[in-house]
mmCIF file of C-alpha atoms in Angstrom:
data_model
loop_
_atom_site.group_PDB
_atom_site.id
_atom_site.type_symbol
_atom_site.label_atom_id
_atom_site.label_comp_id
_atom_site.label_asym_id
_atom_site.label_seq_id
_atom_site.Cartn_x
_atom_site.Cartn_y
_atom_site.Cartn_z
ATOM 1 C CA UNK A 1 -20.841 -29.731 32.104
ATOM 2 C CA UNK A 2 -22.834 -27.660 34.756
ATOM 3 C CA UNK A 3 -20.707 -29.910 37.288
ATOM 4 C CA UNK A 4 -16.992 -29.361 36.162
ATOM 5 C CA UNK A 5 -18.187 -25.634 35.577
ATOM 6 C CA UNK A 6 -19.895 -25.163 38.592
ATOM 7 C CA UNK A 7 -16.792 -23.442 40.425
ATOM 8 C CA UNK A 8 -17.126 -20.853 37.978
ATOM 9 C CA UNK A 9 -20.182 -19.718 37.675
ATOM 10 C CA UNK A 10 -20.070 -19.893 41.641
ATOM 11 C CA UNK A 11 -17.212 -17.042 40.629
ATOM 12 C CA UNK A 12 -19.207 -15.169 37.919
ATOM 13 C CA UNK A 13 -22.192 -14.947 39.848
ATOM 14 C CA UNK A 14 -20.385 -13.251 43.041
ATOM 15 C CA UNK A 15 -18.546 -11.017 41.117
ATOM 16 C CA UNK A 16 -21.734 -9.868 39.338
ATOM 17 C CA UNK A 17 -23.544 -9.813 42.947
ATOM 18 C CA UNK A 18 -20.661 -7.571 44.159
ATOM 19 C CA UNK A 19 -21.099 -5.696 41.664
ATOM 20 C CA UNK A 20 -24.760 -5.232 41.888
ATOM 21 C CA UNK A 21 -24.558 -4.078 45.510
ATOM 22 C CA UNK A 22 -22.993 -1.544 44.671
ATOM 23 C CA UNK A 23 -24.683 -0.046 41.741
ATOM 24 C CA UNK A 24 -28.016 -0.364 43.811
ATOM 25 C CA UNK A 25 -26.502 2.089 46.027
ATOM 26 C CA UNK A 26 -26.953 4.536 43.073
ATOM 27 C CA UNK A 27 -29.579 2.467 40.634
ATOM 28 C CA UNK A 28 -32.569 0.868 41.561
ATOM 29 C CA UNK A 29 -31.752 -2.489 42.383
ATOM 30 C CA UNK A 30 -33.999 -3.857 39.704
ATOM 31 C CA UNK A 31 -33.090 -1.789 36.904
ATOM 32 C CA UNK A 32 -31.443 -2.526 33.867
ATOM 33 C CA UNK A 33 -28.672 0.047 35.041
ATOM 34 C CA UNK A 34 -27.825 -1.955 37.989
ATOM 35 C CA UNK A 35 -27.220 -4.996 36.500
ATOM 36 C CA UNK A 36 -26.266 -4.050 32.610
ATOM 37 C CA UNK A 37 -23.226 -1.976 34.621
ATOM 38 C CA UNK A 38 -22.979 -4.923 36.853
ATOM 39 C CA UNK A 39 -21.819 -7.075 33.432
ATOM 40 C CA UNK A 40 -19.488 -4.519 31.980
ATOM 41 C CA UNK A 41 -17.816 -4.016 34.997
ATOM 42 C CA UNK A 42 -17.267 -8.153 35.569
ATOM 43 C CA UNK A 43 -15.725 -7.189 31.854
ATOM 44 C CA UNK A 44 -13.095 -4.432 32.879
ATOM 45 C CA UNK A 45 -12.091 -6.726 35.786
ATOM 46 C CA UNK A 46 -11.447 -9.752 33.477
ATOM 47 C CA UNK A 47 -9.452 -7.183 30.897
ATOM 48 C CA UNK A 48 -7.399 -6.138 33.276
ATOM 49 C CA UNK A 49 -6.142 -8.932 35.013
ATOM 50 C CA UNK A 50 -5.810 -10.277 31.659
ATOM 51 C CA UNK A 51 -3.010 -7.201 30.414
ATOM 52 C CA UNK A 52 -0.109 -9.239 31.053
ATOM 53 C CA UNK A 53 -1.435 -11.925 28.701
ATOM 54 C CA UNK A 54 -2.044 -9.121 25.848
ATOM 55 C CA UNK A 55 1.309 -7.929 26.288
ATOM 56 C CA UNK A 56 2.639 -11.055 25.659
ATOM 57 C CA UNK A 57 -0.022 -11.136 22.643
ATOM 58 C CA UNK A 58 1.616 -8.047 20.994
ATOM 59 C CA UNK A 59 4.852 -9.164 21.220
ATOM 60 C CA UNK A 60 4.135 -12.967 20.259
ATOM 61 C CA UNK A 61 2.546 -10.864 17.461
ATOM 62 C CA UNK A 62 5.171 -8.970 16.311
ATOM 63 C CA UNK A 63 8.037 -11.705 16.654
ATOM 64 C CA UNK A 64 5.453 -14.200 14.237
ATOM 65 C CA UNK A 65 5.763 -11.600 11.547
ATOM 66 C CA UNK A 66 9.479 -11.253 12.029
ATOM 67 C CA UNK A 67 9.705 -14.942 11.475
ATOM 68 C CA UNK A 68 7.728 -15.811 8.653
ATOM 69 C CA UNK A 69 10.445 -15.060 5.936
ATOM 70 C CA UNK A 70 12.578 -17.505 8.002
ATOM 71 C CA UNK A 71 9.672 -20.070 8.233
ATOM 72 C CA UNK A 72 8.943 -19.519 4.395
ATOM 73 C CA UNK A 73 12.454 -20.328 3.417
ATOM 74 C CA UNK A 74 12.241 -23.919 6.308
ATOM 75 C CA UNK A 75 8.823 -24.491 4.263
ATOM 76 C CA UNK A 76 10.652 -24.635 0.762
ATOM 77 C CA UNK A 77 13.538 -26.438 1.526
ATOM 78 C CA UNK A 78 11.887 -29.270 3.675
ATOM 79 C CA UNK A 79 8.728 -29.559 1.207
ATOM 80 C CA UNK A 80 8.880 -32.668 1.230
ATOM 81 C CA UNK A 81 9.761 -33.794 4.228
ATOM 82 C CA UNK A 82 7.025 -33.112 6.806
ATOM 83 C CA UNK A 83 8.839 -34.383 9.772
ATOM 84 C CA UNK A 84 12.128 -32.296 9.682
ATOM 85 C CA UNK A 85 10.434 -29.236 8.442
ATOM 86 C CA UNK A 86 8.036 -29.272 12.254
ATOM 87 C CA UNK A 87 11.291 -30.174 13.537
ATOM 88 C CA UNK A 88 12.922 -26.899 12.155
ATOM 89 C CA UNK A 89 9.927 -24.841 13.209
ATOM 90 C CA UNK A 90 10.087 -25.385 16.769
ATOM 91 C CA UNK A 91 13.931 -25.482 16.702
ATOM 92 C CA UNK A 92 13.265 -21.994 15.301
ATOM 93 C CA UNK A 93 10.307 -21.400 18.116
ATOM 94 C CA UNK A 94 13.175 -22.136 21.021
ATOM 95 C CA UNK A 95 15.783 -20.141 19.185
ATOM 96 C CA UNK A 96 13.631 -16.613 19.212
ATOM 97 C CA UNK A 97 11.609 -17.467 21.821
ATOM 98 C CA UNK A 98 8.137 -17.326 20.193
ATOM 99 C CA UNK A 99 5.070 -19.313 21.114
ATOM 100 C CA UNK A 100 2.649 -19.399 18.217
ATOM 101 C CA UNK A 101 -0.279 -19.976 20.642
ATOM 102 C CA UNK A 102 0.539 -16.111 22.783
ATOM 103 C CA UNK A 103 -1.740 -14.383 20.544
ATOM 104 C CA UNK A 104 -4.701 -16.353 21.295
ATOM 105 C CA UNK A 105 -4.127 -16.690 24.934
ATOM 106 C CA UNK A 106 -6.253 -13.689 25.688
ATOM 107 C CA UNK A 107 -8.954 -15.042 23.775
ATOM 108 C CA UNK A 108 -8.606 -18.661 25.435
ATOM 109 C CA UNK A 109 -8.049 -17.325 29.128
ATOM 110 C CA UNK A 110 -11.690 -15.411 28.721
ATOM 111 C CA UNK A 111 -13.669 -18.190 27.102
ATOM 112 C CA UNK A 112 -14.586 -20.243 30.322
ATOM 113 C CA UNK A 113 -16.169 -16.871 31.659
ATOM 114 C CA UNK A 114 -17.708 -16.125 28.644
ATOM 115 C CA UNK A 115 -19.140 -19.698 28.779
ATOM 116 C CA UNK A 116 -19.619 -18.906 32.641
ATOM 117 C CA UNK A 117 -21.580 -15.726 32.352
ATOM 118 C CA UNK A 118 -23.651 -17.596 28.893
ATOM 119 C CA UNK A 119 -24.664 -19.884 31.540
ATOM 120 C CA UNK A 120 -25.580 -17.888 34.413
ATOM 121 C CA UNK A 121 -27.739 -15.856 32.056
ATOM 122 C CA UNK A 122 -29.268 -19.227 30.821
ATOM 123 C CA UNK A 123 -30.262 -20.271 34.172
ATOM 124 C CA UNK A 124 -31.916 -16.413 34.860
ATOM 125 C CA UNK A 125 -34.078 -17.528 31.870
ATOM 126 C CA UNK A 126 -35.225 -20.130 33.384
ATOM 127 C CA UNK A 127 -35.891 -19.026 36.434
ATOM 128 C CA UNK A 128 -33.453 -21.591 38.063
ATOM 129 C CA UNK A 129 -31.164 -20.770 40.923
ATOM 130 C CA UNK A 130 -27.384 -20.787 39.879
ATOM 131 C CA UNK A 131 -24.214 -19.705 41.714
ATOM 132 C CA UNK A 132 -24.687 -17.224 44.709
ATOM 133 C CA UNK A 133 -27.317 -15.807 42.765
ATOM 134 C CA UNK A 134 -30.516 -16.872 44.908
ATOM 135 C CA UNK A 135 -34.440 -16.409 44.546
ATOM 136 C CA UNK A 136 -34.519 -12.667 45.461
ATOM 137 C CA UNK A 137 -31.713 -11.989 42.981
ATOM 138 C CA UNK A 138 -32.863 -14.365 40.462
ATOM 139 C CA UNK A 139 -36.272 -12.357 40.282
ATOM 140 C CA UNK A 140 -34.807 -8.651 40.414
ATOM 141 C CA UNK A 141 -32.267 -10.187 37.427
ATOM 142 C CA UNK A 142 -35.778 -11.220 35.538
ATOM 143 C CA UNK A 143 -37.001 -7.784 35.905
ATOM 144 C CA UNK A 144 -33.879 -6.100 34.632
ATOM 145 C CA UNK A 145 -34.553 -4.355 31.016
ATOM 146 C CA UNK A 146 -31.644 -2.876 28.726
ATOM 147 C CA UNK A 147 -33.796 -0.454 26.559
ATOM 148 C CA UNK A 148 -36.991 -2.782 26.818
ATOM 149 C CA UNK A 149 -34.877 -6.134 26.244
ATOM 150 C CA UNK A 150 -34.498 -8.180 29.348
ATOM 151 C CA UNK A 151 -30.878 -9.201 29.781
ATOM 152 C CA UNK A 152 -31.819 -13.859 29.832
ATOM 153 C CA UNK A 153 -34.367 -12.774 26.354
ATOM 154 C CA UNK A 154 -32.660 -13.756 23.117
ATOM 155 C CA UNK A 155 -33.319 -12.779 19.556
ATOM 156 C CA UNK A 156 -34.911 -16.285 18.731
ATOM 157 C CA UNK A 157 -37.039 -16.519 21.769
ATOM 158 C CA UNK A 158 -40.603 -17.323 21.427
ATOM 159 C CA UNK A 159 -43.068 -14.661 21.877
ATOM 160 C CA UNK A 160 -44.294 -16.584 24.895
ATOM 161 C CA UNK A 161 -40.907 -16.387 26.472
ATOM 162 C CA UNK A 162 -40.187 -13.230 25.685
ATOM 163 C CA UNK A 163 -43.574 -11.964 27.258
ATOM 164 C CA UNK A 164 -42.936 -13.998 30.331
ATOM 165 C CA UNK A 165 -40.382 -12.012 30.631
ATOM 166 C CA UNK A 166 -41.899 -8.675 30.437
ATOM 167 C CA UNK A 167 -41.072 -7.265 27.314
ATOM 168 C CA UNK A 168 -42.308 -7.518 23.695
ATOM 169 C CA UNK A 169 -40.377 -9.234 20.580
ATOM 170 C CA UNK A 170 -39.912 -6.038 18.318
ATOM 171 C CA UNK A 171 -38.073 -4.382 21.681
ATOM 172 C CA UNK A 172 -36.228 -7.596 22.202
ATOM 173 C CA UNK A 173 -35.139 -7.893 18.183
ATOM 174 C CA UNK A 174 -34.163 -4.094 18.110
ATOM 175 C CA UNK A 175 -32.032 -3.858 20.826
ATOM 176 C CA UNK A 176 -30.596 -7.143 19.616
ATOM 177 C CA UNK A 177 -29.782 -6.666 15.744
ATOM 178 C CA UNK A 178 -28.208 -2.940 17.314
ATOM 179 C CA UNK A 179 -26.134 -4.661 19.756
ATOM 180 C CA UNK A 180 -24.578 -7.457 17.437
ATOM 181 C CA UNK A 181 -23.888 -4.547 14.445
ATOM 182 C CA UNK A 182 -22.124 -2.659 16.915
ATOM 183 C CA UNK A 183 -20.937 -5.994 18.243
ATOM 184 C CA UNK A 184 -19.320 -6.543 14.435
ATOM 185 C CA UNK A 185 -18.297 -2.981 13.555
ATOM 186 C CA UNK A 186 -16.002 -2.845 16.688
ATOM 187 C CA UNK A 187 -14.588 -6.201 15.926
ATOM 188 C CA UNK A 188 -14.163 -5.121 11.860
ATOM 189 C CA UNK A 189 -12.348 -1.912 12.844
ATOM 190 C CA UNK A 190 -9.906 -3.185 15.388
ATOM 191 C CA UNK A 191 -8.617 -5.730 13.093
ATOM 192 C CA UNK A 192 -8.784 -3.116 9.985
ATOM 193 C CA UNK A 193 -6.681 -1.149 12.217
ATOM 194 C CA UNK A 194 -4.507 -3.778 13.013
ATOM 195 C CA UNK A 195 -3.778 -4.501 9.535
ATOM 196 C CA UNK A 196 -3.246 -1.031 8.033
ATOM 197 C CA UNK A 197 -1.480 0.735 11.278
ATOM 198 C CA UNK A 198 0.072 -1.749 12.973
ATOM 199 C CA UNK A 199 2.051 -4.069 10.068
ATOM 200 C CA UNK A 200 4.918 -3.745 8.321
ATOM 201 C CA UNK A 201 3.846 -3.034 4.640
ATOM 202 C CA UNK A 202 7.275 -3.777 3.232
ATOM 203 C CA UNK A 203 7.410 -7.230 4.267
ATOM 204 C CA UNK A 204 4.621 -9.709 2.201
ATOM 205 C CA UNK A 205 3.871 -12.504 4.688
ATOM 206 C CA UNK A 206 1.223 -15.643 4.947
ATOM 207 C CA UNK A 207 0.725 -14.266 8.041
ATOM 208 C CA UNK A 208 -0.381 -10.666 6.572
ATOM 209 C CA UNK A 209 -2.991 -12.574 4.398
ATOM 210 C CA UNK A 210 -4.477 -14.453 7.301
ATOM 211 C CA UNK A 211 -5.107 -11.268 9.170
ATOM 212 C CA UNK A 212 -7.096 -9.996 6.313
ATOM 213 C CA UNK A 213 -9.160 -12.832 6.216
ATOM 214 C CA UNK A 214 -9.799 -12.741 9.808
ATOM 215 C CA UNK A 215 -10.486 -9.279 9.706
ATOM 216 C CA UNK A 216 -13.551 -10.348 7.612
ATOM 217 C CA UNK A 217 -14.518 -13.683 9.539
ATOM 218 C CA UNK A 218 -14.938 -12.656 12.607
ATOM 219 C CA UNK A 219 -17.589 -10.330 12.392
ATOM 220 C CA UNK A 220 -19.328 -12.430 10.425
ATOM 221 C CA UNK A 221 -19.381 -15.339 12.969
ATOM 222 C CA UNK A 222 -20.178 -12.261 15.838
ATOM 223 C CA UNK A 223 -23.154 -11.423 13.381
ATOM 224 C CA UNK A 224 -24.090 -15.775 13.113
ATOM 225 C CA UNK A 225 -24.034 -16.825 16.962
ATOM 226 C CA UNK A 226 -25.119 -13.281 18.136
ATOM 227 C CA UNK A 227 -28.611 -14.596 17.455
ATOM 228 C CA UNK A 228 -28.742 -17.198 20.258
ATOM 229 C CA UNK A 229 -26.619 -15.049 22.970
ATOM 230 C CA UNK A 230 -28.734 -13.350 25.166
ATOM 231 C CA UNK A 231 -29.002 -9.819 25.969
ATOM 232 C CA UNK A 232 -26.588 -9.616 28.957
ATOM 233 C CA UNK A 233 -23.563 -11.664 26.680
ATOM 234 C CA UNK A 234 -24.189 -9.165 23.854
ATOM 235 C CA UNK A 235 -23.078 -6.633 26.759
ATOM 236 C CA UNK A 236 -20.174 -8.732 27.590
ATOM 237 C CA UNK A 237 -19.191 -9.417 24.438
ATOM 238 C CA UNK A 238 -19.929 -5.811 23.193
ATOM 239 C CA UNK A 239 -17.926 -4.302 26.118
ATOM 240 C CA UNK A 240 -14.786 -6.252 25.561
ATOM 241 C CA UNK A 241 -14.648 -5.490 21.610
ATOM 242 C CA UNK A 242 -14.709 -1.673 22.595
ATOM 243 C CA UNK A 243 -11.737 -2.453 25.495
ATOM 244 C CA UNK A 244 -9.488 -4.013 23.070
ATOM 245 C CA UNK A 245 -10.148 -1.646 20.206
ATOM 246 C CA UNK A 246 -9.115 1.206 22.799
ATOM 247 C CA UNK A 247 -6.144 -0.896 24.347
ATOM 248 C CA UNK A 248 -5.014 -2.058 21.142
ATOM 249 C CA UNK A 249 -5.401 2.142 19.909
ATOM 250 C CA UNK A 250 -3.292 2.822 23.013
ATOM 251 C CA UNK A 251 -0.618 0.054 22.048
ATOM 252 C CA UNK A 252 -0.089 1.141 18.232
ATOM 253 C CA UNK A 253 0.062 4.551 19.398
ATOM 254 C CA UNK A 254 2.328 4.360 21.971
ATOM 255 C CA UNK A 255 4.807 1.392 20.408
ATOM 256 C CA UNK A 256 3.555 0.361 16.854
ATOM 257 C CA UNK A 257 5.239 -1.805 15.167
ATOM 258 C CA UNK A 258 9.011 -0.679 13.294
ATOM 259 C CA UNK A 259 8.179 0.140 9.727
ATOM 260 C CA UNK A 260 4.473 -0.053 10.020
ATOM 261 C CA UNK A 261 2.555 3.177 9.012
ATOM 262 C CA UNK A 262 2.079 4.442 12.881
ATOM 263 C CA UNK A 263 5.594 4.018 13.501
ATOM 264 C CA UNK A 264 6.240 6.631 10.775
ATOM 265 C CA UNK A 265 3.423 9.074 12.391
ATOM 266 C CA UNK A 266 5.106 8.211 16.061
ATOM 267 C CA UNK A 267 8.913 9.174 14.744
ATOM 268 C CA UNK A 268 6.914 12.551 12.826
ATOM 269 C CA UNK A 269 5.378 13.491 16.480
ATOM 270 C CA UNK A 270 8.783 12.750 17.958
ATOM 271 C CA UNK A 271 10.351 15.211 15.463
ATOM 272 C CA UNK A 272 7.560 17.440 15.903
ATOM 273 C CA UNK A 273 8.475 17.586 19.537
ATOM 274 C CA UNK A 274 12.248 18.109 19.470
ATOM 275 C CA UNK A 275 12.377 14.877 20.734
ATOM 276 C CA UNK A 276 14.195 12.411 18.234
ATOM 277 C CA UNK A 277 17.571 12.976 17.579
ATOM 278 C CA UNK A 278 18.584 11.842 13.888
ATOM 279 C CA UNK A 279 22.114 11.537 12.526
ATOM 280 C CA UNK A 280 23.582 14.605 10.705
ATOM 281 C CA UNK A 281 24.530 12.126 7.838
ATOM 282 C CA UNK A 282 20.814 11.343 7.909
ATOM 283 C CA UNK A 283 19.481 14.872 7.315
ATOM 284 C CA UNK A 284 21.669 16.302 5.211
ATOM 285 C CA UNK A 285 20.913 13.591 2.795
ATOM 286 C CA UNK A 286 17.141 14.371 3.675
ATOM 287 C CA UNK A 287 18.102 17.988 2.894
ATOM 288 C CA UNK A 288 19.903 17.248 -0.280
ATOM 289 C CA UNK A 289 17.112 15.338 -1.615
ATOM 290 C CA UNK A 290 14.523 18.251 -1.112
ATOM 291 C CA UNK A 291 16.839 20.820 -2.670
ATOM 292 C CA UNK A 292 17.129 18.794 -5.617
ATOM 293 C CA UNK A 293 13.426 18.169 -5.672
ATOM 294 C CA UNK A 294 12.102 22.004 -5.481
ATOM 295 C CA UNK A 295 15.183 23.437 -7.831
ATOM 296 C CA UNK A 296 13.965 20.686 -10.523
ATOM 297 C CA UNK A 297 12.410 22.344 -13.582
ATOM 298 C CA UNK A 298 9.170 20.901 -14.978
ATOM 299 C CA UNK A 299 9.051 21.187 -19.084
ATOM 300 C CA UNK A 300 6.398 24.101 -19.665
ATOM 301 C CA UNK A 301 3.737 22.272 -21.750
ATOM 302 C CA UNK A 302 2.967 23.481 -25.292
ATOM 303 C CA UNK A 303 -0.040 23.298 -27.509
ATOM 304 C CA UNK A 304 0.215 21.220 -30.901
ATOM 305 C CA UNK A 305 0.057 24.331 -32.850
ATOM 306 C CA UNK A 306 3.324 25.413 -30.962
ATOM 307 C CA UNK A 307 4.870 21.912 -31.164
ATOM 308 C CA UNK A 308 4.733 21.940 -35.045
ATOM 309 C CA UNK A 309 5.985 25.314 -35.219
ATOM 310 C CA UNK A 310 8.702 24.385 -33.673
ATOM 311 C CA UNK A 311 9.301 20.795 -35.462
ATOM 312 C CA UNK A 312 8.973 22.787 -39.087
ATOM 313 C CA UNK A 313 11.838 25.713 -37.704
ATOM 314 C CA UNK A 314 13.929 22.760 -36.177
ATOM 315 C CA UNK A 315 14.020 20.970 -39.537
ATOM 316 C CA UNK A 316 14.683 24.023 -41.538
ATOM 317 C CA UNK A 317 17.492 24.523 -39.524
ATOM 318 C CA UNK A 318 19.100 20.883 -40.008
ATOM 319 C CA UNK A 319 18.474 21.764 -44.072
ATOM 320 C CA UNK A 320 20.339 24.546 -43.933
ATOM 321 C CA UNK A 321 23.072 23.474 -41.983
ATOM 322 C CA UNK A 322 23.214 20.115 -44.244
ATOM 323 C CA UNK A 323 23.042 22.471 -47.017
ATOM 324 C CA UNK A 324 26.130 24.855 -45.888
ATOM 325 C CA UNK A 325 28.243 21.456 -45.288
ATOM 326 C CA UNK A 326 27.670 20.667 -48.884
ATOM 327 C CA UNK A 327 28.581 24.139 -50.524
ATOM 328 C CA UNK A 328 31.419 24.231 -48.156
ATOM 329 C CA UNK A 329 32.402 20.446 -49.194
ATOM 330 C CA UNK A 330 32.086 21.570 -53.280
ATOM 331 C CA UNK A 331 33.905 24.626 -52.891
ATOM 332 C CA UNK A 332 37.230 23.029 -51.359
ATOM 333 C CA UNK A 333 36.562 19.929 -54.332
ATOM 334 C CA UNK A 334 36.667 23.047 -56.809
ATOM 335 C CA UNK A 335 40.022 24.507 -55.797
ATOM 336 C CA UNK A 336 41.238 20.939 -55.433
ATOM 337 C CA UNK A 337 40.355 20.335 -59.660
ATOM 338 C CA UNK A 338 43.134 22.062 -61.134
ATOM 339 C CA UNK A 339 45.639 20.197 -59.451
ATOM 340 C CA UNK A 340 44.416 16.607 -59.488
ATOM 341 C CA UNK A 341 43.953 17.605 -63.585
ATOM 342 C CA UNK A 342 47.835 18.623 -63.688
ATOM 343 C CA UNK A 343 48.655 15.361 -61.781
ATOM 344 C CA UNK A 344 47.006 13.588 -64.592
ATOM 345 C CA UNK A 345 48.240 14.825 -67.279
ATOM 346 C CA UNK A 346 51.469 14.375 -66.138
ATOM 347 C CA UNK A 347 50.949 11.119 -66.159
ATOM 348 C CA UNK A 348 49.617 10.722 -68.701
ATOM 349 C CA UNK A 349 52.856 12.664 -70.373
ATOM 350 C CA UNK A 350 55.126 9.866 -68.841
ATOM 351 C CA UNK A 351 53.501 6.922 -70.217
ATOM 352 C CA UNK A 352 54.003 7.896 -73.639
ATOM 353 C CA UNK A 353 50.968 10.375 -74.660
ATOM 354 C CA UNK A 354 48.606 6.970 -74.579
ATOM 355 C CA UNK A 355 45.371 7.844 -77.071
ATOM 356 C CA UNK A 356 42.889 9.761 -74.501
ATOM 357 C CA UNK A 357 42.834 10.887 -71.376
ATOM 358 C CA UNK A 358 41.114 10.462 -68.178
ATOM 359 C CA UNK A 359 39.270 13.008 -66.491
ATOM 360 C CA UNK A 360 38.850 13.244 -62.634
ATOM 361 C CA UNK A 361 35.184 13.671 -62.946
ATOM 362 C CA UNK A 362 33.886 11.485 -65.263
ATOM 363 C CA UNK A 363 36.819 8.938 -65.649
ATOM 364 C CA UNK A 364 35.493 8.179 -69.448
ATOM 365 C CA UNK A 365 38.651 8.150 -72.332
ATOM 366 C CA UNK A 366 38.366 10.705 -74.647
ATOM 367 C CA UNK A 367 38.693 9.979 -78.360
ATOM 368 C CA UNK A 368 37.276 7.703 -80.701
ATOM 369 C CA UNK A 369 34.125 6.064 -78.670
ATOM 370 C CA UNK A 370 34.086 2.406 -77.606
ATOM 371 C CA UNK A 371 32.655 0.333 -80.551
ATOM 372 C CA UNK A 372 28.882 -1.170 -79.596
ATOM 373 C CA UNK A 373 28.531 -5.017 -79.061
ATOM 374 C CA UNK A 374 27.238 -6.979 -81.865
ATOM 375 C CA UNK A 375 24.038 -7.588 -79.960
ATOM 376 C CA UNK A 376 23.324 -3.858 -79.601
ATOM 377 C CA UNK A 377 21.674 -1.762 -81.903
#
């Protein structure tokens, strides 16, 4: 492996040299300063030439999560058919224009000098040449301390090996534990903000869900392997977690994602500003809908005492009025008697005087009574 990488740690170890001459212009050339700035700088150079690629990342990003309703609906209909359905996918892929593997490109294109710099580091450990880096430089690296830690000393070194470096395990474990919390925090909080700034809460994705989970995996794994990196990767690794937390707070600022939470706060600043121009249609509705808002009465609330009150005064009130119908009702059936009773006995007249009559408000023949059935007494 030390073979097919050997081109780049001939790479990693000039750039770091480089940079070393020139902080020993201001550092001592054996100091922790020297060379600790000598590693975040190699990081800032990396970051930047990789910006194009985390472009590309955001908007790989953004067209994945535009997608996945259309890959959701490909995934249902072609269930069972595994074939067609990767067919479909990368017919949709050349259709849009997306390449699934963008957003890990920044990620891939830094691992060999990630792996570079490990091993550079590694061979400083072991007091073996490696690169440009030769004896003189080897030993000043060796002597270089970040807060007590040297930068080759891990966090499950030996005591032995730690002392043959120069420093003592409880200043090599501090600095250590520190570096990979801060290590995880920065990752945690970049992705946290990914997920709650940057995303379009009105669209439920896969792709949403895996985001979370990430959000929670990775600084686990940081917190795992950051036990066997050595001082000078936690650097590395620390320094480019606290670039892309800033570039990626520069990106959502600056062009979040439509319909994502810091798109809303970007069109409020705008507004703010006098510098978005809305449709009249727009804002009058906006207008309307606030009117109707403030001029809408709330109920004033009531105790129970004041509730009953007025339940009891509400129901005396339906009495009465039930009451008044009736009385009206009887009266007009009273001045409507006499006539129904002359109607009656008019008729009765014509048929002859029949034995009884009928009254309109019993209806029971008057006369002799109705003679009781046998069976009652």
């Amino acid at each position: 492996m030390d073979t097919i990488l050997s081109p780049l740690y001939i790479a990693v170890s000039w750039i770091i040299v480089q940079f070393h001459s020139f902080y020993s212009l201001i550092f001592d050339k054996d100091s922790g300063a020297a060379w600790g700035l000598s590693i975040v700088s190699l990081v800032v150079l990396i970051r930047i030439c990789l910006i194009p690629l985390f472009v590309k990342q955001i908007k790989s990003t953004r067209n994945m999560q535009a997608l996945q309703p259309k890959m959701k609906a490909i995934q249902e209909r072609y269930k069972s058919d595994k074939q067609r359905q990767s067919e479909e996918m990368m017919k949709l892929y050349k259709e849009t224009g997306t390449n699934p593997l963008s957003s890990c490109l920044p990620i891939l294109a830094q691992s060999p000098f990630f792996i570079s710099l490990y091993q550079v580091l590694n061979h400083i450990a072991q007091n073996k040449v490696v690169g440009v880096i030769d004896q003189p430089l080897l030993e000043s690296a060796q002597k270089a301390h970040i807060f007590g830690a040297p930068l080759a000393a891990k966090f499950m070194d030996s005591a032995e090996k730690i002392q043959s470096l120069g420093a003592s395990v409880v200043d090599v474990r501090v600095v250590t534990v520190i570096m990979i919390v801060l290590m995880s925090a920065s990752q945690f909080y970049t992705q946290r903000q990914l997920m709650t700034k940057n995303v379009d809460l009105t669209v439920k994705t896969p792709f949403m869900q895996q985001q979370k989970m990430l959000m929670y995996v990775f600084p686990i794994m940081f917190a795992v392997f950051g036990i066997n990196f050595p001082v000078g990767v936690l650097v590395y690794w620390l320094t480019t977690n606290v670039w892309t937390m800033g570039q990626q707070m520069f990106i959502i600022r600056r062009n979040p994602t439509p319909g994502s939470k810091a798109f809303e706060e970007r069109q409020e600043r705008l507004r703010a500003a006098g510098k978005l121009v809305e449709d009249p249609a727009e804002i009058a509705a906006k207008q309307a809908v606030e009117e109707a808002r403030q001029n809408r009465q709330q109920p004033k609330r009531q105790t129970k005492s004041k509730r009953q009150t007025g339940g009891a005064a509400a129901g005396g009130a339906q009495a009465r009025t039930r009451a008044g119908s009736a009385s009206g009702g009887s009266g007009q059936g009273a001045a409507k008697k006499p006539s129904l009773e002359k109607k009656d006995a008019q008729e009765d007249k014509g048929k002859g005087g029949a034995s009884g009559s009928r009254t309109t408000k019993s209806g029971q023949r008057k006369g002799q009574p109705r003679p009781k059935h046998p069976t009652k007494k």
